[in-house]
Amino acid sequence: MNGVYYPNFVRNSASLIREILFPKEKLTPSDWADQHRIIAAGTSPEPGPWSTDRTPYLREVMDTLLDPNV
């Protein structure tokens, strides 16, 4: 690896790790899925952005993942 690019790689990696470990916004798993999850073409009859409203019975299942009492 060229020394010129190494510092940028480390800086970008550190930034990505920080973003994963300490997200700026607090989202429930179902809200995160609505904003970031995409169903790939060829894997579903309805590819595209995920919508928990299409499968409302999964909202509680996903959000329970953060409940420490479960």
PDB file of C-alpha atoms in Angstrom:
ATOM      1  CA  MET A   1       0.000   0.000   0.000  1.00  0.00           C
ATOM      2  CA  ASN A   2       1.378   3.399  -0.940  1.00  0.00           C
ATOM      3  CA  GLY A   3       2.198   5.542   2.123  1.00  0.00           C
ATOM      4  CA  VAL A   4       0.306   8.491   0.653  1.00  0.00           C
ATOM      5  CA  TYR A   5      -3.014   6.652   0.834  1.00  0.00           C
ATOM      6  CA  TYR A   6      -2.470   4.853   4.149  1.00  0.00           C
ATOM      7  CA  PRO A   7      -3.369   7.816   6.435  1.00  0.00           C
ATOM      8  CA  ASN A   8      -6.593   8.386   4.490  1.00  0.00           C
ATOM      9  CA  PHE A   9      -7.461   4.696   4.769  1.00  0.00           C
ATOM     10  CA  VAL A  10      -6.916   4.767   8.539  1.00  0.00           C
ATOM     11  CA  ARG A  11      -8.866   8.019   8.934  1.00  0.00           C
ATOM     12  CA  ASN A  12     -11.786   6.736   6.835  1.00  0.00           C
ATOM     13  CA  SER A  13     -11.801   3.373   8.624  1.00  0.00           C
ATOM     14  CA  ALA A  14     -11.783   5.031  12.033  1.00  0.00           C
ATOM     15  CA  SER A  15     -14.613   7.306  10.954  1.00  0.00           C
ATOM     16  CA  LEU A  16     -16.676   4.346   9.722  1.00  0.00           C
ATOM     17  CA  ILE A  17     -16.085   2.373  12.924  1.00  0.00           C
ATOM     18  CA  ARG A  18     -17.078   5.412  15.023  1.00  0.00           C
ATOM     19  CA  GLU A  19     -20.265   5.821  12.991  1.00  0.00           C
ATOM     20  CA  ILE A  20     -21.177   2.150  13.464  1.00  0.00           C
ATOM     21  CA  LEU A  21     -20.447   2.075  17.196  1.00  0.00           C
ATOM     22  CA  PHE A  22     -21.823   5.517  18.002  1.00  0.00           C
ATOM     23  CA  PRO A  23     -24.599   6.385  15.531  1.00  0.00           C
ATOM     24  CA  LYS A  24     -25.708  10.013  15.403  1.00  0.00           C
ATOM     25  CA  GLU A  25     -29.390   9.204  15.567  1.00  0.00           C
ATOM     26  CA  LYS A  26     -31.134   6.693  17.785  1.00  0.00           C
ATOM     27  CA  LEU A  27     -33.364   4.468  15.686  1.00  0.00           C
ATOM     28  CA  THR A  28     -35.377   1.398  16.503  1.00  0.00           C
ATOM     29  CA  PRO A  29     -34.474  -1.595  14.337  1.00  0.00           C
ATOM     30  CA  SER A  30     -37.711  -1.205  12.394  1.00  0.00           C
ATOM     31  CA  ASP A  31     -37.048   2.507  11.752  1.00  0.00           C
ATOM     32  CA  TRP A  32     -33.484   1.689  10.674  1.00  0.00           C
ATOM     33  CA  ALA A  33     -34.821  -0.957   8.279  1.00  0.00           C
ATOM     34  CA  ASP A  34     -37.291   1.526   6.791  1.00  0.00           C
ATOM     35  CA  GLN A  35     -34.477   4.013   6.140  1.00  0.00           C
ATOM     36  CA  HIS A  36     -31.624   1.733   5.058  1.00  0.00           C
ATOM     37  CA  ARG A  37     -32.806  -1.732   4.050  1.00  0.00           C
ATOM     38  CA  ILE A  38     -33.228  -2.538   0.352  1.00  0.00           C
ATOM     39  CA  ILE A  39     -34.623  -5.768  -1.078  1.00  0.00           C
ATOM     40  CA  ALA A  40     -32.524  -6.862  -4.036  1.00  0.00           C
ATOM     41  CA  ALA A  41     -34.098  -7.481  -7.422  1.00  0.00           C
ATOM     42  CA  GLY A  42     -34.546 -11.176  -8.089  1.00  0.00           C
ATOM     43  CA  THR A  43     -35.001 -12.028  -4.413  1.00  0.00           C
ATOM     44  CA  SER A  44     -38.562 -10.827  -4.020  1.00  0.00           C
ATOM     45  CA  PRO A  45     -41.604 -10.105  -6.152  1.00  0.00           C
ATOM     46  CA  GLU A  46     -41.431  -6.565  -4.697  1.00  0.00           C
ATOM     47  CA  PRO A  47     -37.782  -5.428  -4.800  1.00  0.00           C
ATOM     48  CA  GLY A  48     -36.750  -1.985  -3.643  1.00  0.00           C
ATOM     49  CA  PRO A  49     -36.833  -0.094  -0.359  1.00  0.00           C
ATOM     50  CA  TRP A  50     -38.017  -2.041   2.666  1.00  0.00           C
ATOM     51  CA  SER A  51     -41.244  -0.894   4.314  1.00  0.00           C
ATOM     52  CA  THR A  52     -42.204  -2.273   7.687  1.00  0.00           C
ATOM     53  CA  ASP A  53     -45.750  -1.118   6.950  1.00  0.00           C
ATOM     54  CA  ARG A  54     -45.957  -3.972   4.412  1.00  0.00           C
ATOM     55  CA  THR A  55     -45.165  -6.459   7.208  1.00  0.00           C
ATOM     56  CA  PRO A  56     -46.433  -4.785  10.388  1.00  0.00           C
ATOM     57  CA  TYR A  57     -46.237  -8.047  12.342  1.00  0.00           C
ATOM     58  CA  LEU A  58     -42.427  -7.833  12.089  1.00  0.00           C
ATOM     59  CA  ARG A  59     -42.177  -4.388  13.733  1.00  0.00           C
ATOM     60  CA  GLU A  60     -42.487  -5.755  17.269  1.00  0.00           C
ATOM     61  CA  VAL A  61     -40.138  -8.659  16.489  1.00  0.00           C
ATOM     62  CA  MET A  62     -37.437  -6.289  15.203  1.00  0.00           C
ATOM     63  CA  ASP A  63     -37.869  -3.708  17.966  1.00  0.00           C
ATOM     64  CA  THR A  64     -37.758  -6.377  20.673  1.00  0.00           C
ATOM     65  CA  LEU A  65     -34.114  -6.973  19.715  1.00  0.00           C
ATOM     66  CA  LEU A  66     -33.203  -3.868  21.735  1.00  0.00           C
ATOM     67  CA  ASP A  67     -35.270  -4.796  24.785  1.00  0.00           C
ATOM     68  CA  PRO A  68     -32.853  -6.002  27.497  1.00  0.00           C
ATOM     69  CA  ASN A  69     -35.726  -7.608  29.408  1.00  0.00           C
ATOM     70  CA  VAL A  70     -36.511 -10.125  26.692  1.00  0.00           C
TER      71      VAL A  70
END
